[in-house]
Amino acid sequence: MKEFYMNEAIKEANRALELKEVPVGAIIVKDNKIVSRAHNLKETLKDPSAHAEILAIRKACEALNNWRLTGCKMYVTLEPCPMCASAISQARISRLYIGTFDPTAGGCGSVIDIINDYHLNYKTQLEWMYDERCSRLLKEFFKKRR
């Protein structure tokens, strides 16, 4: 099932790519059902907070009529930045699956580790999936931009 859900997140990343956005996609699952999906829209919306994770969290909160996303799992193609990692923790997402790491802005261990910070009162379980497709999407996107 994990691979199926990561495939869905990759589909979202491809939607971002079509819009010339950084190709990151996220989905949120509750009780084996996708409750939200999103991709980066930072350029489109001219909004620095319009990351895939933030947009997916907003949609899931609306769909579930609750800001607490306890019992939910998020699948995201790129390691969340510090802003998104904090939002994931604040939303009480139970489990986070990450497709690839972000060595420049990762907030889940690559640069800083917000998800596992002992100061926070909520702990999200983290699983790295290391999906080569996620890395390849990003490498090709940035290669074309340079």
mmCIF file with all atom_site columns, N, CA, C and O in Angstrom, residues 6 9-10 13-14 16-17 21-25 40 52-53 76-80 98-104 128 131-146:
data_model
loop_
_atom_site.group_PDB
_atom_site.id
_atom_site.type_symbol
_atom_site.label_atom_id
_atom_site.label_alt_id
_atom_site.label_comp_id
_atom_site.label_asym_id
_atom_site.label_entity_id
_atom_site.label_seq_id
_atom_site.pdbx_PDB_ins_code
_atom_site.Cartn_x
_atom_site.Cartn_y
_atom_site.Cartn_z
_atom_site.occupancy
_atom_site.B_iso_or_equiv
_atom_site.pdbx_formal_charge
_atom_site.auth_seq_id
_atom_site.auth_comp_id
_atom_site.auth_asym_id
_atom_site.auth_atom_id
_atom_site.pdbx_PDB_model_num
ATOM 1   N N  . MET A 1 6   ? 2.568  6.474  -2.410  1.00 0.00 ? 6   MET A N  1
ATOM 2   C CA . MET A 1 6   ? 3.669  7.308  -2.905  1.00 0.00 ? 6   MET A CA 1
ATOM 3   C C  . MET A 1 6   ? 3.481  7.573  -4.398  1.00 0.00 ? 6   MET A C  1
ATOM 4   O O  . MET A 1 6   ? 3.766  8.673  -4.876  1.00 0.00 ? 6   MET A O  1
ATOM 5   N N  . ALA A 1 9   ? 1.278  10.500 -4.641  1.00 0.00 ? 9   ALA A N  1
ATOM 6   C CA . ALA A 1 9   ? 2.006  11.731 -4.336  1.00 0.00 ? 9   ALA A CA 1
ATOM 7   C C  . ALA A 1 9   ? 2.864  12.147 -5.538  1.00 0.00 ? 9   ALA A C  1
ATOM 8   O O  . ALA A 1 9   ? 2.959  13.336 -5.862  1.00 0.00 ? 9   ALA A O  1
ATOM 9   N N  . ILE A 1 10  ? 3.450  11.171 -6.221  1.00 0.00 ? 10  ILE A N  1
ATOM 10  C CA . ILE A 1 10  ? 4.250  11.463 -7.411  1.00 0.00 ? 10  ILE A CA 1
ATOM 11  C C  . ILE A 1 10  ? 3.371  12.033 -8.520  1.00 0.00 ? 10  ILE A C  1
ATOM 12  O O  . ILE A 1 10  ? 3.790  12.942 -9.250  1.00 0.00 ? 10  ILE A O  1
ATOM 13  N N  . ALA A 1 13  ? 3.129  15.566 -7.780  1.00 0.00 ? 13  ALA A N  1
ATOM 14  C CA . ALA A 1 13  ? 4.385  16.247 -8.124  1.00 0.00 ? 13  ALA A CA 1
ATOM 15  C C  . ALA A 1 13  ? 4.446  16.527 -9.626  1.00 0.00 ? 13  ALA A C  1
ATOM 16  O O  . ALA A 1 13  ? 4.894  17.604 -10.051 1.00 0.00 ? 13  ALA A O  1
ATOM 17  N N  . ASN A 1 14  ? 3.970  15.596 -10.418 1.00 0.00 ? 14  ASN A N  1
ATOM 18  C CA . ASN A 1 14  ? 3.941  15.800 -11.875 1.00 0.00 ? 14  ASN A CA 1
ATOM 19  C C  . ASN A 1 14  ? 2.974  16.917 -12.267 1.00 0.00 ? 14  ASN A C  1
ATOM 20  O O  . ASN A 1 14  ? 3.224  17.647 -13.224 1.00 0.00 ? 14  ASN A O  1
ATOM 21  N N  . ALA A 1 16  ? 2.475  19.567 -10.458 1.00 0.00 ? 16  ALA A N  1
ATOM 22  C CA . ALA A 1 16  ? 3.256  20.779 -10.172 1.00 0.00 ? 16  ALA A CA 1
ATOM 23  C C  . ALA A 1 16  ? 4.238  21.054 -11.310 1.00 0.00 ? 16  ALA A C  1
ATOM 24  O O  . ALA A 1 16  ? 4.385  22.196 -11.749 1.00 0.00 ? 16  ALA A O  1
ATOM 25  N N  . LEU A 1 17  ? 4.871  19.998 -11.783 1.00 0.00 ? 17  LEU A N  1
ATOM 26  C CA . LEU A 1 17  ? 5.836  20.129 -12.874 1.00 0.00 ? 17  LEU A CA 1
ATOM 27  C C  . LEU A 1 17  ? 5.184  20.727 -14.118 1.00 0.00 ? 17  LEU A C  1
ATOM 28  O O  . LEU A 1 17  ? 5.764  21.600 -14.779 1.00 0.00 ? 17  LEU A O  1
ATOM 29  N N  . GLU A 1 21  ? 6.100  24.515 -11.475 1.00 0.00 ? 21  GLU A N  1
ATOM 30  C CA . GLU A 1 21  ? 6.337  24.623 -10.035 1.00 0.00 ? 21  GLU A CA 1
ATOM 31  C C  . GLU A 1 21  ? 7.376  23.569 -9.644  1.00 0.00 ? 21  GLU A C  1
ATOM 32  O O  . GLU A 1 21  ? 7.529  22.563 -10.342 1.00 0.00 ? 21  GLU A O  1
ATOM 33  N N  . VAL A 1 22  ? 8.055  23.779 -8.523  1.00 0.00 ? 22  VAL A N  1
ATOM 34  C CA . VAL A 1 22  ? 8.956  22.744 -8.017  1.00 0.00 ? 22  VAL A CA 1
ATOM 35  C C  . VAL A 1 22  ? 8.115  21.485 -7.818  1.00 0.00 ? 22  VAL A C  1
ATOM 36  O O  . VAL A 1 22  ? 7.074  21.528 -7.159  1.00 0.00 ? 22  VAL A O  1
ATOM 37  N N  . PRO A 1 23  ? 8.522  20.370 -8.433  1.00 0.00 ? 23  PRO A N  1
ATOM 38  C CA . PRO A 1 23  ? 7.678  19.167 -8.443  1.00 0.00 ? 23  PRO A CA 1
ATOM 39  C C  . PRO A 1 23  ? 7.649  18.403 -7.115  1.00 0.00 ? 23  PRO A C  1
ATOM 40  O O  . PRO A 1 23  ? 8.374  17.439 -6.913  1.00 0.00 ? 23  PRO A O  1
ATOM 41  N N  . VAL A 1 24  ? 6.791  18.879 -6.240  1.00 0.00 ? 24  VAL A N  1
ATOM 42  C CA . VAL A 1 24  ? 6.577  18.212 -4.960  1.00 0.00 ? 24  VAL A CA 1
ATOM 43  C C  . VAL A 1 24  ? 5.085  17.937 -4.838  1.00 0.00 ? 24  VAL A C  1
ATOM 44  O O  . VAL A 1 24  ? 4.265  18.814 -5.115  1.00 0.00 ? 24  VAL A O  1
ATOM 45  N N  . GLY A 1 25  ? 4.769  16.723 -4.432  1.00 0.00 ? 25  GLY A N  1
ATOM 46  C CA . GLY A 1 25  ? 3.377  16.342 -4.229  1.00 0.00 ? 25  GLY A CA 1
ATOM 47  C C  . GLY A 1 25  ? 3.197  15.702 -2.871  1.00 0.00 ? 25  GLY A C  1
ATOM 48  O O  . GLY A 1 25  ? 4.126  15.116 -2.321  1.00 0.00 ? 25  GLY A O  1
ATOM 49  N N  . ASN A 1 40  ? 2.799  21.605 -5.056  1.00 0.00 ? 40  ASN A N  1
ATOM 50  C CA . ASN A 1 40  ? 3.292  22.967 -4.867  1.00 0.00 ? 40  ASN A CA 1
ATOM 51  C C  . ASN A 1 40  ? 2.557  23.938 -5.778  1.00 0.00 ? 40  ASN A C  1
ATOM 52  O O  . ASN A 1 40  ? 2.357  23.663 -6.962  1.00 0.00 ? 40  ASN A O  1
ATOM 53  N N  . ALA A 1 52  ? 3.131  21.913 -1.050  1.00 0.00 ? 52  ALA A N  1
ATOM 54  C CA . ALA A 1 52  ? 2.230  20.761 -1.168  1.00 0.00 ? 52  ALA A CA 1
ATOM 55  C C  . ALA A 1 52  ? 1.718  20.292 0.194   1.00 0.00 ? 52  ALA A C  1
ATOM 56  O O  . ALA A 1 52  ? 0.530  20.015 0.353   1.00 0.00 ? 52  ALA A O  1
ATOM 57  N N  . GLU A 1 53  ? 2.614  20.229 1.174   1.00 0.00 ? 53  GLU A N  1
ATOM 58  C CA . GLU A 1 53  ? 2.233  19.725 2.494   1.00 0.00 ? 53  GLU A CA 1
ATOM 59  C C  . GLU A 1 53  ? 1.207  20.637 3.165   1.00 0.00 ? 53  GLU A C  1
ATOM 60  O O  . GLU A 1 53  ? 0.224  20.150 3.740   1.00 0.00 ? 53  GLU A O  1
ATOM 61  N N  . VAL A 1 76  ? 4.799  12.292 1.057   1.00 0.00 ? 76  VAL A N  1
ATOM 62  C CA . VAL A 1 76  ? 5.302  13.475 0.364   1.00 0.00 ? 76  VAL A CA 1
ATOM 63  C C  . VAL A 1 76  ? 6.558  13.102 -0.403  1.00 0.00 ? 76  VAL A C  1
ATOM 64  O O  . VAL A 1 76  ? 7.364  12.294 0.061   1.00 0.00 ? 76  VAL A O  1
ATOM 65  N N  . THR A 1 77  ? 6.708  13.665 -1.592  1.00 0.00 ? 77  THR A N  1
ATOM 66  C CA . THR A 1 77  ? 7.807  13.263 -2.472  1.00 0.00 ? 77  THR A CA 1
ATOM 67  C C  . THR A 1 77  ? 9.153  13.820 -2.040  1.00 0.00 ? 77  THR A C  1
ATOM 68  O O  . THR A 1 77  ? 10.181 13.222 -2.331  1.00 0.00 ? 77  THR A O  1
ATOM 69  N N  . LEU A 1 78  ? 9.158  14.952 -1.352  1.00 0.00 ? 78  LEU A N  1
ATOM 70  C CA . LEU A 1 78  ? 10.406 15.585 -0.900  1.00 0.00 ? 78  LEU A CA 1
ATOM 71  C C  . LEU A 1 78  ? 10.318 15.851 0.594   1.00 0.00 ? 78  LEU A C  1
ATOM 72  O O  . LEU A 1 78  ? 9.259  16.242 1.102   1.00 0.00 ? 78  LEU A O  1
ATOM 73  N N  . GLU A 1 79  ? 11.429 15.677 1.269   1.00 0.00 ? 79  GLU A N  1
ATOM 74  C CA . GLU A 1 79  ? 11.491 15.976 2.701   1.00 0.00 ? 79  GLU A CA 1
ATOM 75  C C  . GLU A 1 79  ? 10.928 17.367 2.982   1.00 0.00 ? 79  GLU A C  1
ATOM 76  O O  . GLU A 1 79  ? 11.349 18.344 2.376   1.00 0.00 ? 79  GLU A O  1
ATOM 77  N N  . PRO A 1 80  ? 9.990  17.470 3.887   1.00 0.00 ? 80  PRO A N  1
ATOM 78  C CA . PRO A 1 80  ? 9.400  18.769 4.210   1.00 0.00 ? 80  PRO A CA 1
ATOM 79  C C  . PRO A 1 80  ? 10.430 19.768 4.751   1.00 0.00 ? 80  PRO A C  1
ATOM 80  O O  . PRO A 1 80  ? 11.358 19.393 5.476   1.00 0.00 ? 80  PRO A O  1
ATOM 81  N N  . ILE A 1 98  ? 8.405  9.815  3.401   1.00 0.00 ? 98  ILE A N  1
ATOM 82  C CA . ILE A 1 98  ? 9.126  10.780 2.575   1.00 0.00 ? 98  ILE A CA 1
ATOM 83  C C  . ILE A 1 98  ? 9.818  10.052 1.426   1.00 0.00 ? 98  ILE A C  1
ATOM 84  O O  . ILE A 1 98  ? 10.518 9.064  1.633   1.00 0.00 ? 98  ILE A O  1
ATOM 85  N N  . GLY A 1 99  ? 9.644  10.600 0.207   1.00 0.00 ? 99  GLY A N  1
ATOM 86  C CA . GLY A 1 99  ? 10.226 9.992  -0.980  1.00 0.00 ? 99  GLY A CA 1
ATOM 87  C C  . GLY A 1 99  ? 11.721 10.218 -1.143  1.00 0.00 ? 99  GLY A C  1
ATOM 88  O O  . GLY A 1 99  ? 12.439 9.325  -1.561  1.00 0.00 ? 99  GLY A O  1
ATOM 89  N N  . THR A 1 100 ? 12.193 11.418 -0.834  1.00 0.00 ? 100 THR A N  1
ATOM 90  C CA . THR A 1 100 ? 13.626 11.700 -0.943  1.00 0.00 ? 100 THR A CA 1
ATOM 91  C C  . THR A 1 100 ? 13.987 12.843 -0.009  1.00 0.00 ? 100 THR A C  1
ATOM 92  O O  . THR A 1 100 ? 13.133 13.617 0.408   1.00 0.00 ? 100 THR A O  1
ATOM 93  N N  . PHE A 1 101 ? 15.264 12.939 0.326   1.00 0.00 ? 101 PHE A N  1
ATOM 94  C CA . PHE A 1 101 ? 15.726 13.952 1.272   1.00 0.00 ? 101 PHE A CA 1
ATOM 95  C C  . PHE A 1 101 ? 16.005 15.282 0.569   1.00 0.00 ? 101 PHE A C  1
ATOM 96  O O  . PHE A 1 101 ? 16.174 15.333 -0.644  1.00 0.00 ? 101 PHE A O  1
ATOM 97  N N  . ASP A 1 102 ? 16.036 16.335 1.366   1.00 0.00 ? 102 ASP A N  1
ATOM 98  C CA . ASP A 1 102 ? 16.352 17.671 0.871   1.00 0.00 ? 102 ASP A CA 1
ATOM 99  C C  . ASP A 1 102 ? 17.599 18.169 1.601   1.00 0.00 ? 102 ASP A C  1
ATOM 100 O O  . ASP A 1 102 ? 17.511 18.638 2.739   1.00 0.00 ? 102 ASP A O  1
ATOM 101 N N  . PRO A 1 103 ? 18.761 18.078 0.956   1.00 0.00 ? 103 PRO A N  1
ATOM 102 C CA . PRO A 1 103 ? 20.012 18.438 1.631   1.00 0.00 ? 103 PRO A CA 1
ATOM 103 C C  . PRO A 1 103 ? 20.198 19.939 1.854   1.00 0.00 ? 103 PRO A C  1
ATOM 104 O O  . PRO A 1 103 ? 21.123 20.343 2.559   1.00 0.00 ? 103 PRO A O  1
ATOM 105 N N  . THR A 1 104 ? 19.327 20.766 1.271   1.00 0.00 ? 104 THR A N  1
ATOM 106 C CA . THR A 1 104 ? 19.487 22.215 1.457   1.00 0.00 ? 104 THR A CA 1
ATOM 107 C C  . THR A 1 104 ? 18.473 22.824 2.413   1.00 0.00 ? 104 THR A C  1
ATOM 108 O O  . THR A 1 104 ? 18.753 23.851 3.023   1.00 0.00 ? 104 THR A O  1
ATOM 109 N N  . TRP A 1 128 ? 11.467 6.929  5.836   1.00 0.00 ? 128 TRP A N  1
ATOM 110 C CA . TRP A 1 128 ? 12.084 7.334  4.569   1.00 0.00 ? 128 TRP A CA 1
ATOM 111 C C  . TRP A 1 128 ? 11.868 6.227  3.550   1.00 0.00 ? 128 TRP A C  1
ATOM 112 O O  . TRP A 1 128 ? 12.202 5.079  3.800   1.00 0.00 ? 128 TRP A O  1
ATOM 113 N N  . ASP A 1 131 ? 12.605 6.896  -2.737  1.00 0.00 ? 131 ASP A N  1
ATOM 114 C CA . ASP A 1 131 ? 12.073 6.549  -4.051  1.00 0.00 ? 131 ASP A CA 1
ATOM 115 C C  . ASP A 1 131 ? 12.836 7.334  -5.116  1.00 0.00 ? 131 ASP A C  1
ATOM 116 O O  . ASP A 1 131 ? 12.776 8.566  -5.149  1.00 0.00 ? 131 ASP A O  1
ATOM 117 N N  . GLU A 1 132 ? 13.553 6.637  -5.955  1.00 0.00 ? 132 GLU A N  1
ATOM 118 C CA . GLU A 1 132 ? 14.398 7.269  -6.972  1.00 0.00 ? 132 GLU A CA 1
ATOM 119 C C  . GLU A 1 132 ? 13.598 8.175  -7.904  1.00 0.00 ? 132 GLU A C  1
ATOM 120 O O  . GLU A 1 132 ? 14.103 9.179  -8.399  1.00 0.00 ? 132 GLU A O  1
ATOM 121 N N  . ARG A 1 133 ? 12.345 7.849  -8.150  1.00 0.00 ? 133 ARG A N  1
ATOM 122 C CA . ARG A 1 133 ? 11.514 8.685  -9.029  1.00 0.00 ? 133 ARG A CA 1
ATOM 123 C C  . ARG A 1 133 ? 11.352 10.090 -8.464  1.00 0.00 ? 133 ARG A C  1
ATOM 124 O O  . ARG A 1 133 ? 11.329 11.076 -9.203  1.00 0.00 ? 133 ARG A O  1
ATOM 125 N N  . CYS A 1 134 ? 11.251 10.193 -7.157  1.00 0.00 ? 134 CYS A N  1
ATOM 126 C CA . CYS A 1 134 ? 11.117 11.503 -6.511  1.00 0.00 ? 134 CYS A CA 1
ATOM 127 C C  . CYS A 1 134 ? 12.386 12.332 -6.722  1.00 0.00 ? 134 CYS A C  1
ATOM 128 O O  . CYS A 1 134 ? 12.311 13.519 -7.061  1.00 0.00 ? 134 CYS A O  1
ATOM 129 N N  . SER A 1 135 ? 13.522 11.709 -6.530  1.00 0.00 ? 135 SER A N  1
ATOM 130 C CA . SER A 1 135 ? 14.802 12.398 -6.732  1.00 0.00 ? 135 SER A CA 1
ATOM 131 C C  . SER A 1 135 ? 14.978 12.816 -8.183  1.00 0.00 ? 135 SER A C  1
ATOM 132 O O  . SER A 1 135 ? 15.397 13.946 -8.483  1.00 0.00 ? 135 SER A O  1
ATOM 133 N N  . ARG A 1 136 ? 14.649 11.923 -9.087  1.00 0.00 ? 136 ARG A N  1
ATOM 134 C CA . ARG A 1 136 ? 14.822 12.183 -10.518 1.00 0.00 ? 136 ARG A CA 1
ATOM 135 C C  . ARG A 1 136 ? 13.961 13.363 -10.976 1.00 0.00 ? 136 ARG A C  1
ATOM 136 O O  . ARG A 1 136 ? 14.424 14.228 -11.726 1.00 0.00 ? 136 ARG A O  1
ATOM 137 N N  . LEU A 1 137 ? 12.718 13.428 -10.526 1.00 0.00 ? 137 LEU A N  1
ATOM 138 C CA . LEU A 1 137 ? 11.831 14.541 -10.880 1.00 0.00 ? 137 LEU A CA 1
ATOM 139 C C  . LEU A 1 137 ? 12.465 15.884 -10.512 1.00 0.00 ? 137 LEU A C  1
ATOM 140 O O  . LEU A 1 137 ? 12.468 16.826 -11.304 1.00 0.00 ? 137 LEU A O  1
ATOM 141 N N  . LEU A 1 138 ? 12.986 15.953 -9.306  1.00 0.00 ? 138 LEU A N  1
ATOM 142 C CA . LEU A 1 138 ? 13.580 17.199 -8.829  1.00 0.00 ? 138 LEU A CA 1
ATOM 143 C C  . LEU A 1 138 ? 14.876 17.531 -9.565  1.00 0.00 ? 138 LEU A C  1
ATOM 144 O O  . LEU A 1 138 ? 15.087 18.680 -9.967  1.00 0.00 ? 138 LEU A O  1
ATOM 145 N N  . LYS A 1 139 ? 15.729 16.533 -9.765  1.00 0.00 ? 139 LYS A N  1
ATOM 146 C CA . LYS A 1 139 ? 16.997 16.764 -10.472 1.00 0.00 ? 139 LYS A CA 1
ATOM 147 C C  . LYS A 1 139 ? 16.753 17.269 -11.889 1.00 0.00 ? 139 LYS A C  1
ATOM 148 O O  . LYS A 1 139 ? 17.394 18.217 -12.350 1.00 0.00 ? 139 LYS A O  1
ATOM 149 N N  . GLU A 1 140 ? 15.812 16.646 -12.587 1.00 0.00 ? 140 GLU A N  1
ATOM 150 C CA . GLU A 1 140 ? 15.509 17.065 -13.960 1.00 0.00 ? 140 GLU A CA 1
ATOM 151 C C  . GLU A 1 140 ? 14.901 18.466 -13.997 1.00 0.00 ? 140 GLU A C  1
ATOM 152 O O  . GLU A 1 140 ? 15.217 19.262 -14.874 1.00 0.00 ? 140 GLU A O  1
ATOM 153 N N  . PHE A 1 141 ? 14.048 18.786 -13.038 1.00 0.00 ? 141 PHE A N  1
ATOM 154 C CA . PHE A 1 141 ? 13.434 20.110 -12.976 1.00 0.00 ? 141 PHE A CA 1
ATOM 155 C C  . PHE A 1 141 ? 14.503 21.189 -12.813 1.00 0.00 ? 141 PHE A C  1
ATOM 156 O O  . PHE A 1 141 ? 14.524 22.172 -13.558 1.00 0.00 ? 141 PHE A O  1
ATOM 157 N N  . PHE A 1 142 ? 15.399 20.999 -11.852 1.00 0.00 ? 142 PHE A N  1
ATOM 158 C CA . PHE A 1 142 ? 16.407 22.025 -11.600 1.00 0.00 ? 142 PHE A CA 1
ATOM 159 C C  . PHE A 1 142 ? 17.483 22.068 -12.682 1.00 0.00 ? 142 PHE A C  1
ATOM 160 O O  . PHE A 1 142 ? 18.023 23.137 -12.980 1.00 0.00 ? 142 PHE A O  1
ATOM 161 N N  . LYS A 1 143 ? 17.742 20.948 -13.330 1.00 0.00 ? 143 LYS A N  1
ATOM 162 C CA . LYS A 1 143 ? 18.683 20.914 -14.436 1.00 0.00 ? 143 LYS A CA 1
ATOM 163 C C  . LYS A 1 143 ? 18.184 21.775 -15.594 1.00 0.00 ? 143 LYS A C  1
ATOM 164 O O  . LYS A 1 143 ? 18.934 22.527 -16.202 1.00 0.00 ? 143 LYS A O  1
ATOM 165 N N  . LYS A 1 144 ? 16.885 21.693 -15.873 1.00 0.00 ? 144 LYS A N  1
ATOM 166 C CA . LYS A 1 144 ? 16.282 22.482 -16.959 1.00 0.00 ? 144 LYS A CA 1
ATOM 167 C C  . LYS A 1 144 ? 16.236 23.975 -16.625 1.00 0.00 ? 144 LYS A C  1
ATOM 168 O O  . LYS A 1 144 ? 16.262 24.810 -17.536 1.00 0.00 ? 144 LYS A O  1
ATOM 169 N N  . ARG A 1 145 ? 16.149 24.307 -15.354 1.00 0.00 ? 145 ARG A N  1
ATOM 170 C CA . ARG A 1 145 ? 16.061 25.712 -14.957 1.00 0.00 ? 145 ARG A CA 1
ATOM 171 C C  . ARG A 1 145 ? 17.391 26.419 -15.001 1.00 0.00 ? 145 ARG A C  1
ATOM 172 O O  . ARG A 1 145 ? 17.434 27.647 -15.039 1.00 0.00 ? 145 ARG A O  1
ATOM 173 N N  . ARG A 1 146 ? 18.457 25.676 -14.991 1.00 0.00 ? 146 ARG A N  1
ATOM 174 C CA . ARG A 1 146 ? 19.803 26.296 -14.958 1.00 0.00 ? 146 ARG A CA 1
ATOM 175 C C  . ARG A 1 146 ? 20.329 26.539 -16.334 1.00 0.00 ? 146 ARG A C  1
ATOM 176 O O  . ARG A 1 146 ? 20.000 26.219 -17.335 1.00 0.00 ? 146 ARG A O  1
#
